[in-house]
C-alpha positions as a printed Julia matrix, in Angstrom:
211×3 Matrix{Float64}:
  14.17   20.69   14.09
  17.71   19.77   13.62
  19.75   18.96   10.78
  19.71   15.03   12.67
  16.18   15.09   12.18
  16.19   15.73    8.08
  18.88   13.36    7.77
  17.44   10.55    9.8
  14.15   11.21    7.54
  16.41   10.65    4.39
  17.56    7.57    5.99
  14.12    6.11    6.2
  12.27    7.57    3.37
  15.17    8.1     0.54
  15.72   11.2    -0.87
  13.8    13.72    0.46
  14.0    17.77   -0.29
  14.49   20.4     2.02
  11.03   22.09    0.98
   9.05   18.45    1.69
  11.16   18.4     5.0
   9.69   21.75    5.86
   6.27   20.97    4.83
   6.33   18.15    7.34
   7.49   20.25    9.88
   4.53   22.67    9.51
   2.27   19.55    9.6
   3.7    18.61   12.61
   2.77   22.3    14.08
  -0.49   22.74   13.15
  -1.15   18.97   14.29
  -0.26   20.05   18.11
  -2.36   23.49   17.34
  -5.45   21.48   16.29
  -4.66   18.87   18.84
  -5.24   21.16   21.9
  -8.73   21.7    20.13
  -9.87   18.43   18.93
  -8.72   14.93   19.66
  -6.14   14.16   16.67
  -4.22   11.4    18.67
  -3.63   10.38   22.37
  -2.15   13.16   24.05
   0.18   10.74   25.46
   1.84   10.18   22.03
   2.6    14.08   21.22
   5.69   14.44   22.93
   6.74   11.46   20.35
   5.16   12.95   17.45
   7.73   13.2    15.16
   9.13    9.44   15.81
   6.36    7.78   16.31
   3.69    9.15   13.73
   5.52   10.87   11.04
   8.55    8.77   10.6
   6.86    5.81   11.02
   4.51    6.8     8.21
   7.34    7.83    6.2
   8.86    4.25    6.27
   6.28    3.5     3.78
   7.77    5.29    0.63
  10.55    2.91   -0.4
   8.44   -0.21    0.19
   5.99    1.07   -2.47
   8.01    0.49   -5.7
   6.99    4.11   -7.04
   3.27    3.91   -6.61
   1.42    7.12   -7.25
  -1.9     6.24   -6.36
  -2.33    5.61   -2.96
  -5.64    5.2    -0.55
  -5.15    5.49    3.15
  -8.47    4.04    5.22
  -9.37    5.38    8.5
  -6.85    8.29    8.45
  -7.23    9.78   11.86
  -5.08   12.46   12.49
  -3.29   11.87    8.84
  -1.24    8.62    9.58
  -0.07    7.48    7.59
  -2.08    9.2     4.82
  -1.35   12.98    4.97
   2.48   12.48    5.51
   2.41   10.54    2.3
   0.64   13.14    0.52
   2.95   15.59    1.67
   6.11   13.54    0.47
   4.36   12.98   -2.93
   3.73   16.58   -4.07
   6.81   16.52   -5.96
   5.98   13.52   -8.14
   3.97   14.24  -11.2
   0.64   12.2   -11.3
   0.35   11.38   -7.72
  -2.88   11.32   -5.85
  -3.42   10.24   -2.29
  -6.68    9.41   -1.06
  -7.75    9.83    2.63
 -11.04    8.32    3.92
 -11.84    9.56    7.34
 -15.53    9.79    8.59
 -14.74   11.81   11.72
 -15.81   15.22   10.56
 -13.89   17.38   12.35
 -10.63   15.36   11.88
 -11.27   15.52    8.0
 -11.9    19.36    8.4
  -8.05   19.25    9.92
  -6.82   17.11    6.96
  -8.29   19.1     4.24
  -7.32   22.41    5.84
  -3.62   21.14    6.03
  -3.08   19.32    3.32
  -4.65   22.16    1.12
  -2.6    25.08    2.58
   0.7    22.8     2.01
  -0.82   22.03   -1.68
  -0.26   18.31   -1.54
  -1.58   16.01   -4.02
  -4.7    14.79   -2.12
  -8.35   14.75   -1.02
 -10.16   13.86    2.04
 -13.18   12.01    1.85
 -15.38   12.34    4.98
 -17.38    9.35    4.91
 -17.41    5.69    6.3
 -14.82    2.89    4.51
 -18.17    1.36    3.19
 -19.62    4.18    1.65
 -16.39    4.86   -0.47
 -16.36    1.2    -1.84
 -18.68    2.59   -4.57
 -16.68    5.81   -5.51
 -14.63    3.84   -8.39
 -11.34    5.21   -6.53
  -7.96    4.29   -8.14
  -5.25    2.89   -5.84
  -2.28    1.16   -6.31
  -1.25    1.06   -2.86
  -4.13    0.8     0.27
  -2.88    2.0     3.86
  -4.25    1.7     7.18
  -2.58    2.48   10.66
  -4.33    1.54   14.15
  -7.82    0.8    12.34
  -8.88   -2.75   12.56
  -7.43   -6.23   13.43
  -6.36   -7.81   10.13
  -9.11  -10.18    9.16
 -11.51   -7.02    9.28
  -8.73   -4.77    7.69
  -8.8    -7.0     4.8
 -12.65   -7.21    4.35
 -12.65   -3.33    4.51
 -10.03   -3.1     1.48
 -10.91   -5.92   -0.12
 -12.54   -3.77   -3.33
  -9.54   -2.66   -3.96
  -7.24   -5.45   -3.16
  -9.67   -7.63   -5.33
  -8.46   -5.3    -8.22
  -4.58   -5.44   -8.07
  -4.0    -3.02   -5.08
  -1.43   -3.9    -2.83
  -1.96   -3.23    1.07
   0.69   -1.64    3.32
  -0.76   -2.22    7.01
   1.4    -1.05    9.8
   0.62   -3.59   12.79
   2.04   -3.9    16.36
   3.55   -6.68   18.71
  -0.16   -8.71   18.19
   0.14   -9.19   14.13
   0.82  -12.71   14.31
  -1.92  -13.85   15.82
  -3.91  -11.58   13.56
  -2.47  -13.3    10.37
  -3.51  -16.65   11.86
  -7.04  -15.86   12.39
  -7.13  -13.76    8.88
  -6.24  -17.32    7.14
  -9.64  -18.43    8.12
 -11.39  -16.24    5.61
  -8.63  -14.7     3.17
  -5.8   -16.33    0.99
  -2.8   -13.74    0.52
   0.63  -13.27   -0.25
   2.42  -11.56    2.69
   5.57  -10.28    3.44
   6.35   -8.7     6.65
   8.94   -5.68    6.97
  10.36   -4.99   10.47
   9.19   -1.24   11.25
  12.41    0.69   10.99
  10.78    2.75   14.2
   9.79    0.17   16.51
  11.58   -3.59   16.66
   7.95   -5.03   18.15
   6.17   -3.64   14.97
   6.02   -4.39   11.11
   4.69   -3.29    7.99
   2.62   -5.91    6.22
   2.88   -6.13    2.48
   0.06   -7.82    1.18
  -0.9    -8.55   -2.35
  -3.1   -11.33   -4.45
  -5.91  -11.27   -1.75
  -8.8   -13.88   -2.21
 -11.51  -14.37   -0.01
 -12.11  -18.23    1.02
 -16.04  -19.21    1.1
């Protein structure tokens, strides 16, 4: 990975230590190695892994207002949750919880995040089974998990207690916002993705169920 890649990471996520950059490189390497054995992501995305997944995840850091408690739903291969956890290593009190029901993917996340000593815990349960675990969250994240109306339902136990959501969404996000208005009242800020001009990060707070 080149010096240009390090500078680009810093331009997207703010100041990043060389150690953290090295940890992200190690994560990328292990992701590729495990992907040859289990399906962590679509094989077509592997050539663009750094930009499409890692940098795309890292852009959430400056949107978080310094939050230390993160909850990542449907973590899959670790985006954005694992990237966030690695980038939070040098922040005292940080904790990132990743919820991933697929046992093989959860094993990958537990192994690599433990090896990197990231401030993370991985729960190999369905999201609905995490509702009663009293997990603390200032920020709830999800990427490529579900349409927004369903996503609000899955995350509501935490959003209703004051957490903010930072949800990655692609080009069809406007229709999802319209559809969610039937069941949810939200405060919404749209942040244009710095990685993909057709994507956004939806910054959601003050969520209320209608009816």
